mmCIF file of N, CA, C and O in Angstrom:
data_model
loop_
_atom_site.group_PDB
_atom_site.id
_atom_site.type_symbol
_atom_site.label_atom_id
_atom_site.label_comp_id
_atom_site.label_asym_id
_atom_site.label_seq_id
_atom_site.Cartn_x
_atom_site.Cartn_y
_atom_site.Cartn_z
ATOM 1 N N UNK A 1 0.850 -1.173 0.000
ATOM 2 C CA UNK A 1 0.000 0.000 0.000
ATOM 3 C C UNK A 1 0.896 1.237 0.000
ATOM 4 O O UNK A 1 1.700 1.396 0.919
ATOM 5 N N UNK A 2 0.802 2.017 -0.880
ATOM 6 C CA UNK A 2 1.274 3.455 -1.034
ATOM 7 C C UNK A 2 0.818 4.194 -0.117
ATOM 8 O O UNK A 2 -0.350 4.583 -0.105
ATOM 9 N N UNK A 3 1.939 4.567 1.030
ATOM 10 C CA UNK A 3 1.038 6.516 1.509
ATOM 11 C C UNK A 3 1.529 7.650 1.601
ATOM 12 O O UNK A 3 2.397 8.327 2.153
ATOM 13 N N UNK A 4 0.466 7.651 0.683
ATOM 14 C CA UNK A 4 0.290 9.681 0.483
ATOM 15 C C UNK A 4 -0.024 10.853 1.525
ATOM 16 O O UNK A 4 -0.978 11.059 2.275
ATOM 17 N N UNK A 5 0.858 11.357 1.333
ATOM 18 C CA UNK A 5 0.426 12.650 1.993
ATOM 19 C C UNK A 5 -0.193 13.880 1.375
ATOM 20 O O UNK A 5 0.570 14.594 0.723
ATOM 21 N N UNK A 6 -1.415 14.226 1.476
ATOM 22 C CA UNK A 6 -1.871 15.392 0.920
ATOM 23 C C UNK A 6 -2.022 16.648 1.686
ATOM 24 O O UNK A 6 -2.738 16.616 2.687
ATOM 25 N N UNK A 7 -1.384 17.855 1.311
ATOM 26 C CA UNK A 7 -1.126 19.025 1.717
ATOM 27 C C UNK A 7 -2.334 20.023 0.917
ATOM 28 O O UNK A 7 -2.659 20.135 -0.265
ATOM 29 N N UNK A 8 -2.679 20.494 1.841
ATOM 30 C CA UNK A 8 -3.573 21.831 1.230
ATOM 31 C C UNK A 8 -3.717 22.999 1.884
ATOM 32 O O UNK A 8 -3.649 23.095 3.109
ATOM 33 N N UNK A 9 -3.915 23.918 1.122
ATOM 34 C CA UNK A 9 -3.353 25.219 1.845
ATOM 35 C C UNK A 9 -4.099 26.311 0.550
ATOM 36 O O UNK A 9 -4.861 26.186 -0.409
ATOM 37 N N UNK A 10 -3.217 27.553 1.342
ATOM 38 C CA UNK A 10 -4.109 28.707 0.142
ATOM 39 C C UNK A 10 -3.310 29.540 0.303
ATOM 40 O O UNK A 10 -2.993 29.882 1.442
ATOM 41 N N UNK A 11 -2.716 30.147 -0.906
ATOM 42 C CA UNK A 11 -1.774 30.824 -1.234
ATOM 43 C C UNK A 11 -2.179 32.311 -1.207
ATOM 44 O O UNK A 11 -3.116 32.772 -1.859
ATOM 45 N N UNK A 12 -1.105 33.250 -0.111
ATOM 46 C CA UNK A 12 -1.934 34.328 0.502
ATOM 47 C C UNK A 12 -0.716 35.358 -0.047
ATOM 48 O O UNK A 12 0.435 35.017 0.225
ATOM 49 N N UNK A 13 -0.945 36.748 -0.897
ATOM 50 C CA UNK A 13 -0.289 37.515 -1.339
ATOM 51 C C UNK A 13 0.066 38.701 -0.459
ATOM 52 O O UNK A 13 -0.850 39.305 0.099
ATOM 53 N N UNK A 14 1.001 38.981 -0.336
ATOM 54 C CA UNK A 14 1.508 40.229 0.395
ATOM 55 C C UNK A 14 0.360 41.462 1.021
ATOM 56 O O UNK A 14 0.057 41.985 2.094
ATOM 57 N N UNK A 15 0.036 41.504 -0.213
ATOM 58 C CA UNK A 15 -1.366 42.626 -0.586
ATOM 59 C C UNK A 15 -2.839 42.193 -0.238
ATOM 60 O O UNK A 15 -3.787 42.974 -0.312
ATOM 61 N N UNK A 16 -2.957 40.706 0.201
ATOM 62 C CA UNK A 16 -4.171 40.718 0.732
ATOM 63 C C UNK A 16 -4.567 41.167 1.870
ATOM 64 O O UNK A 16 -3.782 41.645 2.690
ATOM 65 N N UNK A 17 -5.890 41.065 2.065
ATOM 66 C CA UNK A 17 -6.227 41.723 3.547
ATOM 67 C C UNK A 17 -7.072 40.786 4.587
ATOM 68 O O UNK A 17 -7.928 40.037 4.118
ATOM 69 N N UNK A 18 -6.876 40.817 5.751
ATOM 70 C CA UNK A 18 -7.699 40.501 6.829
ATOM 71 C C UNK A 18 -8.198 41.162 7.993
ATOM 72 O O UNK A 18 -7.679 42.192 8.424
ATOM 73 N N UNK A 19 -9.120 40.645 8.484
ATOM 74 C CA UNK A 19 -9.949 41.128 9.315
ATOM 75 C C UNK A 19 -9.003 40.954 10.693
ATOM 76 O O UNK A 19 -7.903 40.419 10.557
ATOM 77 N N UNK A 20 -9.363 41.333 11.794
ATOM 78 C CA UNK A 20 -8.939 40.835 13.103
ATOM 79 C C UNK A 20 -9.389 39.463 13.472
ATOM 80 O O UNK A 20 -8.675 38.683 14.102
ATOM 81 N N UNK A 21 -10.933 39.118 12.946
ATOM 82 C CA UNK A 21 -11.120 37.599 13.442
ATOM 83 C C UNK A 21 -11.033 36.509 12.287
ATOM 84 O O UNK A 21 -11.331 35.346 12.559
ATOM 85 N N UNK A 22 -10.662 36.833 11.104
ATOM 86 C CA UNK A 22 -10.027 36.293 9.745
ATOM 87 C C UNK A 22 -8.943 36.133 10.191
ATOM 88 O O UNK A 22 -8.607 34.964 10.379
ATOM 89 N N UNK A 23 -8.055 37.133 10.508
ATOM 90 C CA UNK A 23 -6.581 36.491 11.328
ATOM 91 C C UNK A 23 -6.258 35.737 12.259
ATOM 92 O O UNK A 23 -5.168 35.188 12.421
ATOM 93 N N UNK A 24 -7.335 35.665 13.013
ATOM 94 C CA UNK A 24 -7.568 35.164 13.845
ATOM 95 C C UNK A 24 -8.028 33.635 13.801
ATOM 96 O O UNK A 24 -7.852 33.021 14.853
ATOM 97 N N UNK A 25 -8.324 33.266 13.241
ATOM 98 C CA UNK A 25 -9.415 32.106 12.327
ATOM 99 C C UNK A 25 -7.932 31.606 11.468
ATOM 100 O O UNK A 25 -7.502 30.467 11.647
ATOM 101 N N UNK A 26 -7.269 32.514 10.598
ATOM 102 C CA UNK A 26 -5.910 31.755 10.056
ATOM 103 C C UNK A 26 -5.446 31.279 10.401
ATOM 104 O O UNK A 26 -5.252 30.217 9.810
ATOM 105 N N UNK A 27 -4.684 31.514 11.836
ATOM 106 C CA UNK A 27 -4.282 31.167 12.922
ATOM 107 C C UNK A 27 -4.414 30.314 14.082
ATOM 108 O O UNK A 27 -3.595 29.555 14.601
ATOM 109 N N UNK A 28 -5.339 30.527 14.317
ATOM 110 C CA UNK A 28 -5.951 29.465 15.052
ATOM 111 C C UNK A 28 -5.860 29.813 16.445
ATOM 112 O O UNK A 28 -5.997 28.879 17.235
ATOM 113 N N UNK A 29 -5.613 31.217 17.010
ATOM 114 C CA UNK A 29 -5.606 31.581 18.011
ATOM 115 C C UNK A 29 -6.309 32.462 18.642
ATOM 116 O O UNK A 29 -7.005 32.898 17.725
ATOM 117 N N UNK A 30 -6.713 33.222 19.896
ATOM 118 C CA UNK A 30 -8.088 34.115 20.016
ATOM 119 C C UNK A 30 -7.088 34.961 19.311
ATOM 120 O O UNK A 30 -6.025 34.862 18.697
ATOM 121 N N UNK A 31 -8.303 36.188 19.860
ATOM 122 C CA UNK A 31 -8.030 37.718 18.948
ATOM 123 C C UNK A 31 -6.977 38.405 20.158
ATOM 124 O O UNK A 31 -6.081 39.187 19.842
ATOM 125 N N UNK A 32 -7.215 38.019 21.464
ATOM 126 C CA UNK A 32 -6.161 38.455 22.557
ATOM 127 C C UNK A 32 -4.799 38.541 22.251
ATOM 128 O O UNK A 32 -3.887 39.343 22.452
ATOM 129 N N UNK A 33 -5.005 37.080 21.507
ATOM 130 C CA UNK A 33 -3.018 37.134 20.910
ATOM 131 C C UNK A 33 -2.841 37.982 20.217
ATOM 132 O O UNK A 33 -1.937 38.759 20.525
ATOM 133 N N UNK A 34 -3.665 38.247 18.884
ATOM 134 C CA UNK A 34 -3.572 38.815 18.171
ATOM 135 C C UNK A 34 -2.970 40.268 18.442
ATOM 136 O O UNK A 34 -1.889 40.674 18.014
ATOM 137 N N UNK A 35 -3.821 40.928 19.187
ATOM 138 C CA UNK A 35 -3.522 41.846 20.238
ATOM 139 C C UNK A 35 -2.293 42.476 20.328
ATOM 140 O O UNK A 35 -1.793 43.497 19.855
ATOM 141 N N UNK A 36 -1.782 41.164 21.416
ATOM 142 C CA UNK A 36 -0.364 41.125 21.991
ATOM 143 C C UNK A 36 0.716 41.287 21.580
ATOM 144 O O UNK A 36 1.708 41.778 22.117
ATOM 145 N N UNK A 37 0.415 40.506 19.720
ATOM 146 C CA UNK A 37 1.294 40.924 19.184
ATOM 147 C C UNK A 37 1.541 42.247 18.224
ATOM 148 O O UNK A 37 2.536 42.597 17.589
ATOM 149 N N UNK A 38 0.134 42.887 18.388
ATOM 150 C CA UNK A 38 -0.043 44.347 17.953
ATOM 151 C C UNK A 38 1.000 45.027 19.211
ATOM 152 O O UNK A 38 2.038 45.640 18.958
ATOM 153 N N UNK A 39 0.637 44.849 20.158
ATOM 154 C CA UNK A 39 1.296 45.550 21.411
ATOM 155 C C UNK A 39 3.058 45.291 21.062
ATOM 156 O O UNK A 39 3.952 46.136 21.087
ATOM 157 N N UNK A 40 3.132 44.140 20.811
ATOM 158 C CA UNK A 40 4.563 43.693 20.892
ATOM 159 C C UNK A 40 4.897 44.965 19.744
ATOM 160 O O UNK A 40 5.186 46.075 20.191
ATOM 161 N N UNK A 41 4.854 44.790 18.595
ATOM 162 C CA UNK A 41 4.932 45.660 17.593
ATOM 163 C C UNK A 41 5.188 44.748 16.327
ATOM 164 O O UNK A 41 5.623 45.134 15.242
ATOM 165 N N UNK A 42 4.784 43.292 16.728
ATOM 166 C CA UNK A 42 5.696 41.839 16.156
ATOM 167 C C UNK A 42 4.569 42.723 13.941
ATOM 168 O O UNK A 42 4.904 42.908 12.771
ATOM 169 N N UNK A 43 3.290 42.892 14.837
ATOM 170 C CA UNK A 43 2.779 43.136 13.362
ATOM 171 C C UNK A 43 1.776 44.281 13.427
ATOM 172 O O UNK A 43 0.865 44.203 14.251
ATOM 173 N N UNK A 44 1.869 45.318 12.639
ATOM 174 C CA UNK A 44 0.588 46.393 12.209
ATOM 175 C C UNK A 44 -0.548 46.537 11.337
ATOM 176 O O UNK A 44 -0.704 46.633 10.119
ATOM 177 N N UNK A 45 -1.150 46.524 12.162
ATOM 178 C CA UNK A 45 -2.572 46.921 11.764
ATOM 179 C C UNK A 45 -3.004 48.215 10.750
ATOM 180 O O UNK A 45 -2.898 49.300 11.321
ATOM 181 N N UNK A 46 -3.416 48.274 9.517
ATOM 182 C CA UNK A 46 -3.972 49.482 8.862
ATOM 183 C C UNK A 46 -4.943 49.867 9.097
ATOM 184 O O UNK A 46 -5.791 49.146 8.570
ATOM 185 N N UNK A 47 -5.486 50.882 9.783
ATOM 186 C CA UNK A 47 -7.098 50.858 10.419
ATOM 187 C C UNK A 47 -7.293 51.739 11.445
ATOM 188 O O UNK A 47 -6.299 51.996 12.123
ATOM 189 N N UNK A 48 -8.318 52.259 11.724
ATOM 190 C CA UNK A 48 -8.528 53.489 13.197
ATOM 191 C C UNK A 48 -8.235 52.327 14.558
ATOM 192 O O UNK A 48 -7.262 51.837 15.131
ATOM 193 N N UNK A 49 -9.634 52.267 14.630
ATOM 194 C CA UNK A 49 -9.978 51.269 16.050
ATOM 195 C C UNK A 49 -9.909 49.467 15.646
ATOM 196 O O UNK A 49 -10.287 48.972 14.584
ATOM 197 N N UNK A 50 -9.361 48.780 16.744
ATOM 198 C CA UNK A 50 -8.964 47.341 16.291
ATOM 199 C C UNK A 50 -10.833 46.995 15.578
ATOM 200 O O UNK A 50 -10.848 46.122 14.711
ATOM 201 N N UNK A 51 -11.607 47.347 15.773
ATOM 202 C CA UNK A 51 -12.784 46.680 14.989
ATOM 203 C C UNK A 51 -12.666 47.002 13.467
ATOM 204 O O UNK A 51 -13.518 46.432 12.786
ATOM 205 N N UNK A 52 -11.782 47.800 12.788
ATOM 206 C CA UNK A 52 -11.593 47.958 11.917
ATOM 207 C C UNK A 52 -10.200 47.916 11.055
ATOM 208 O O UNK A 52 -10.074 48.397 9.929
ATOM 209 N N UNK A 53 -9.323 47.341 11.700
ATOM 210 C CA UNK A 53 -8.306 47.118 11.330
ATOM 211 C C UNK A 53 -7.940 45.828 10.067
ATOM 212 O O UNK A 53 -8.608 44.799 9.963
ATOM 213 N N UNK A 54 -6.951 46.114 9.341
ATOM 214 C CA UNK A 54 -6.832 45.448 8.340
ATOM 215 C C UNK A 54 -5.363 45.031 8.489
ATOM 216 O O UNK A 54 -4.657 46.016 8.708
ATOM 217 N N UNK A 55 -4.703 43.909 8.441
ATOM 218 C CA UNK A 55 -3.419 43.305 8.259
ATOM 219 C C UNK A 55 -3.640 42.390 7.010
ATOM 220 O O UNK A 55 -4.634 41.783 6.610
ATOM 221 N N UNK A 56 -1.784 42.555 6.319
ATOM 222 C CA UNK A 56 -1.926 42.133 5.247
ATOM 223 C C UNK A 56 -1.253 40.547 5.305
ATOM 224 O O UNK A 56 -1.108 39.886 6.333
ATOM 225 N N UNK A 57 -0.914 40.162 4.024
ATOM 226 C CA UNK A 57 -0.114 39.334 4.003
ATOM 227 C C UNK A 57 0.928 38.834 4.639
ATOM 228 O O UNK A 57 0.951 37.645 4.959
ATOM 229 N N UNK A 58 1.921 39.665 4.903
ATOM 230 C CA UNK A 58 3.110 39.905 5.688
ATOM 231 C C UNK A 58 2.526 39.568 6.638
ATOM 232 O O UNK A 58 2.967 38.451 6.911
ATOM 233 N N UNK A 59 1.743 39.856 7.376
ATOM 234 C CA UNK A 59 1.493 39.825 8.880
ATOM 235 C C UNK A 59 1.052 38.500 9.131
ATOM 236 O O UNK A 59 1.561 37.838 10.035
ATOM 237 N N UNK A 60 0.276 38.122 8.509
ATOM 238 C CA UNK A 60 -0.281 36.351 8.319
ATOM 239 C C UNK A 60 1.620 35.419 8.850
ATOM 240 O O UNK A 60 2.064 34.849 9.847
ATOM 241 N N UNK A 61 1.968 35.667 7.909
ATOM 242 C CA UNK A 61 3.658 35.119 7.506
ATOM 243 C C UNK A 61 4.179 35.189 8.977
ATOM 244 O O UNK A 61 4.439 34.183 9.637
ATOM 245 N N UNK A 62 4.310 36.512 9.440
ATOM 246 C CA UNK A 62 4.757 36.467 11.109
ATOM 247 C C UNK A 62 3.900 36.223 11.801
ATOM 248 O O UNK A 62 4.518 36.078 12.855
ATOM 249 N N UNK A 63 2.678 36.022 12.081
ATOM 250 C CA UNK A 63 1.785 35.198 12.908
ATOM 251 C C UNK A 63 2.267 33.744 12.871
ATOM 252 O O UNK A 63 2.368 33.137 13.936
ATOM 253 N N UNK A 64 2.545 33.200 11.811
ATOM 254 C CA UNK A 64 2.645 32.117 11.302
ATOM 255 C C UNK A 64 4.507 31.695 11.994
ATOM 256 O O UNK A 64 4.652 30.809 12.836
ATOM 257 N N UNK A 65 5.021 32.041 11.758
ATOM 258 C CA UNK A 65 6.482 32.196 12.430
ATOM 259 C C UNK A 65 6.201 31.857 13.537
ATOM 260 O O UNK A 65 5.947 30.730 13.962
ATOM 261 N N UNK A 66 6.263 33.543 14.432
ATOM 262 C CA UNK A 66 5.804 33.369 16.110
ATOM 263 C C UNK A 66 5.348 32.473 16.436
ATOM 264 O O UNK A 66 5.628 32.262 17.616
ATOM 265 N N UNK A 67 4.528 31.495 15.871
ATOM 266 C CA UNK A 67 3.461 30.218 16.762
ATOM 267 C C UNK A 67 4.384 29.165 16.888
ATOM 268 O O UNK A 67 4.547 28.443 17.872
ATOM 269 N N UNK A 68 5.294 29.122 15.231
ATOM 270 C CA UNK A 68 6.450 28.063 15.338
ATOM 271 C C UNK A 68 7.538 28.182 16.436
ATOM 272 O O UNK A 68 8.092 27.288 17.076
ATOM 273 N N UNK A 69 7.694 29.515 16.479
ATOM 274 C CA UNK A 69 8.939 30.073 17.770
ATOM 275 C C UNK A 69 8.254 29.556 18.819
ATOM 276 O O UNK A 69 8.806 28.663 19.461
ATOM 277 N N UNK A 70 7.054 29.961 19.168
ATOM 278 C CA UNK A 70 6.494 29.362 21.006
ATOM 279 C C UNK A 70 6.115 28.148 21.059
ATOM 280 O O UNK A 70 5.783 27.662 22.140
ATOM 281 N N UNK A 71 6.092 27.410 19.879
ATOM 282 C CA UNK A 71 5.844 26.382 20.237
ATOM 283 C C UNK A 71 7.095 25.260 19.984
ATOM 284 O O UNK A 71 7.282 24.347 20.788
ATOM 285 N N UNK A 72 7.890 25.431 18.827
ATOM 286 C CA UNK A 72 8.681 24.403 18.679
ATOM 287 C C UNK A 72 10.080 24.846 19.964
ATOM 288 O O UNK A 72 10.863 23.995 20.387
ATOM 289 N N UNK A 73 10.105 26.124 20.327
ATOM 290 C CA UNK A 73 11.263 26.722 21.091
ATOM 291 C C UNK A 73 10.742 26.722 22.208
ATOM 292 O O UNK A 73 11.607 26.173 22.890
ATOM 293 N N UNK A 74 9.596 27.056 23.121
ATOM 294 C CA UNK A 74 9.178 27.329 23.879
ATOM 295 C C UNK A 74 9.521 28.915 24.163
ATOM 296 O O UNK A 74 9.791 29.212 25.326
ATOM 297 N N UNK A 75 9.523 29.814 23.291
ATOM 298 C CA UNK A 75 10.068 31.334 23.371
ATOM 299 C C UNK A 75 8.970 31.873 24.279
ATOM 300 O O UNK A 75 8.128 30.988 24.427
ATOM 301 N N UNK A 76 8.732 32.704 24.778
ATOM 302 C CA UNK A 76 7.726 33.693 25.288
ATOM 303 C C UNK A 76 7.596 34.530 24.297
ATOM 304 O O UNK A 76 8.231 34.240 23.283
ATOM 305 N N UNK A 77 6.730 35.838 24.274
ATOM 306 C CA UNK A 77 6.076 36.484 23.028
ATOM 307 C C UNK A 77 7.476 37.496 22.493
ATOM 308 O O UNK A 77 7.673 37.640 21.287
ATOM 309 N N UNK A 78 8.221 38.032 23.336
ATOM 310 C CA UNK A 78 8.933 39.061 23.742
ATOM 311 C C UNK A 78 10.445 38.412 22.502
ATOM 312 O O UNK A 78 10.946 38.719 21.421
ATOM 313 N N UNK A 79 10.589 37.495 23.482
ATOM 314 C CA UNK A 79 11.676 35.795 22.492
ATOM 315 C C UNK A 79 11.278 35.656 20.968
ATOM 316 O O UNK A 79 12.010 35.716 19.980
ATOM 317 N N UNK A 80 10.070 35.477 21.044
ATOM 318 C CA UNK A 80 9.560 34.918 19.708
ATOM 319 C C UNK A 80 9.990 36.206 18.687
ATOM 320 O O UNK A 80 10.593 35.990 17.636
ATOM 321 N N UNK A 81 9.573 37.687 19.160
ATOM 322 C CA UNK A 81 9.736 38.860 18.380
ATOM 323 C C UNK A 81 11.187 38.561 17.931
ATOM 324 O O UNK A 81 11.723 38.217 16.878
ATOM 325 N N UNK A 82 11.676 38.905 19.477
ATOM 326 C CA UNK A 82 12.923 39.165 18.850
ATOM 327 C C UNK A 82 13.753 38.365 17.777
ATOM 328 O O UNK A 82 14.321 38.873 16.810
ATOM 329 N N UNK A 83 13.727 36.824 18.158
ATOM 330 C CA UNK A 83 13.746 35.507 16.964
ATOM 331 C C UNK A 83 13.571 35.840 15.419
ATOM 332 O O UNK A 83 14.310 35.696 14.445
ATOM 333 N N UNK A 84 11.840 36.519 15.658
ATOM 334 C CA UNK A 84 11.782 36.754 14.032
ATOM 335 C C UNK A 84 12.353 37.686 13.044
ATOM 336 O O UNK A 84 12.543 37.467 11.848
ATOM 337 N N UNK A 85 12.726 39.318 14.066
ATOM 338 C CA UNK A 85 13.624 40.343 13.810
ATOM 339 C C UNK A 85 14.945 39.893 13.144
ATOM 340 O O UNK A 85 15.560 40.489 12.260
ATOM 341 N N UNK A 86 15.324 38.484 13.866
ATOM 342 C CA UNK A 86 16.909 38.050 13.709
ATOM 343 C C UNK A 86 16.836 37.290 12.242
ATOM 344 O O UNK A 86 17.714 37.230 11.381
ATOM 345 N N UNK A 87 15.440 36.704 12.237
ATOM 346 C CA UNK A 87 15.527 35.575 10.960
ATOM 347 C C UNK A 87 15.107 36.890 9.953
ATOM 348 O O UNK A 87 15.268 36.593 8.770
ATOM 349 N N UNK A 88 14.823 37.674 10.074
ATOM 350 C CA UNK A 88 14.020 38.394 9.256
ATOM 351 C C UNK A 88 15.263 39.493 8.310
ATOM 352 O O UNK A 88 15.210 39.948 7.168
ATOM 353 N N UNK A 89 16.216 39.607 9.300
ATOM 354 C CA UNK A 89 17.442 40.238 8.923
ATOM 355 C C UNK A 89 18.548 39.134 8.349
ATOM 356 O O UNK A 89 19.342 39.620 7.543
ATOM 357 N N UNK A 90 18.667 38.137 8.558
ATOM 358 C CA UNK A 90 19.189 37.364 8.075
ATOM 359 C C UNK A 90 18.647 37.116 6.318
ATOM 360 O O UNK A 90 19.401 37.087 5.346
ATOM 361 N N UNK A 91 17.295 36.976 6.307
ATOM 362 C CA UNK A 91 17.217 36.301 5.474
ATOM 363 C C UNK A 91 17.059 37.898 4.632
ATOM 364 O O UNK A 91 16.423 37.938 3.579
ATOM 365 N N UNK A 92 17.486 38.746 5.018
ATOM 366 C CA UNK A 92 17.355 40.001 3.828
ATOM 367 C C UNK A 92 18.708 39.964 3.925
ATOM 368 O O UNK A 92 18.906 40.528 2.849
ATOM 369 N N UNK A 93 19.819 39.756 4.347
ATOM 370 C CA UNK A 93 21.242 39.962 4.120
ATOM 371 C C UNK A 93 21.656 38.855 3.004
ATOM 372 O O UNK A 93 22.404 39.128 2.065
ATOM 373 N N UNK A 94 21.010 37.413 3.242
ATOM 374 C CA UNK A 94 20.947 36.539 2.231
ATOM 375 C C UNK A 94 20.550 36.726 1.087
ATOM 376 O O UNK A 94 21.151 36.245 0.127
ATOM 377 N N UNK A 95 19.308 37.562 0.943
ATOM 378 C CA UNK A 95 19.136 38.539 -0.259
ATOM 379 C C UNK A 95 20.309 39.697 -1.005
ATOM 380 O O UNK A 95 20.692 39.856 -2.164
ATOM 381 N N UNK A 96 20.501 40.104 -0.222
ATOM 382 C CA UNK A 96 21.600 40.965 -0.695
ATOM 383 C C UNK A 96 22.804 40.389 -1.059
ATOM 384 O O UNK A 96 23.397 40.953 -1.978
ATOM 385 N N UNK A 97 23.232 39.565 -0.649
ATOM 386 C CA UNK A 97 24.199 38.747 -1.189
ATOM 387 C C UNK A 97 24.139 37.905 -2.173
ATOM 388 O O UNK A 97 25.073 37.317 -2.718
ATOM 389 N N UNK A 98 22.544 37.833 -2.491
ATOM 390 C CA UNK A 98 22.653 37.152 -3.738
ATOM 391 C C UNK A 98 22.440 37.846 -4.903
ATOM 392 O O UNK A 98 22.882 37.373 -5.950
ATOM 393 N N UNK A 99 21.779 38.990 -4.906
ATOM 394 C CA UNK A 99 22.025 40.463 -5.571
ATOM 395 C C UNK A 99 23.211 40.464 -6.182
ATOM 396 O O UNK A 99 23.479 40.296 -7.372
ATOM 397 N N UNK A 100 24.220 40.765 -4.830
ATOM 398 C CA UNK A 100 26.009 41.081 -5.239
ATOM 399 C C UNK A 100 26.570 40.051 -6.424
ATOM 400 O O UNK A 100 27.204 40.407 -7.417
ATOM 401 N N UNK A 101 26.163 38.615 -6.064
ATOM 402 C CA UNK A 101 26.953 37.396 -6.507
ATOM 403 C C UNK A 101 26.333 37.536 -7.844
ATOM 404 O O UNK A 101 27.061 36.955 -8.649
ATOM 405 N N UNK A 102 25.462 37.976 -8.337
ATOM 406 C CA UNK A 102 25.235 37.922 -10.083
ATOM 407 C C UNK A 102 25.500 38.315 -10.711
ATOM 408 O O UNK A 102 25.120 38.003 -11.840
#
């Protein structure tokens, strides 16, 4: 017997938008976190008051990070930021270096 693994997912563009409980719902976590990590500064919101706030793509991507940091690391929220700041600079210096090398 052959087994397969089937993956499914939905391919989310920089430029799309979500709601606070759409992000929330992506994620799989309350809207509190969500929050927290507005507070942290981990991701921004486009919008007056959080009932109207819009996060894009990008922000999905570091939601998506952070959960891997607290959960596969056991980071706290504060850890997790800083983690993604580090991968986040890394992987733009890796960019730039591959810029140079062509």
């Amino acid at each position: 017997m052959n087994n397969l693994t089937v993956l499914t997912g939905i391919i989310v563009e920089e430029n799309d938008c979500f709601t606070l409980a759409e992000l929330s719902r992506a994620c799989g976590k309350p809207a509190e976190w969500i929050l927290a990590l507005v507070e942290e500064g981990v991701i921004e919101p486009v919008g007056g008051d959080s009932g109207h706030w819009q996060f894009g793509g990008r922000c999905l991507r570091r939601v998506r990070i952070i959960q891997r940091l607290e959960s596969d690391l056991g980071l706290n929220l504060a850890g997790a930021a800083l983690a993604l700041e580090l991968l986040e600079e890394v992987e733009s210096l890796r960019n730039r270096i591959a810029v140079l090398e062509r």
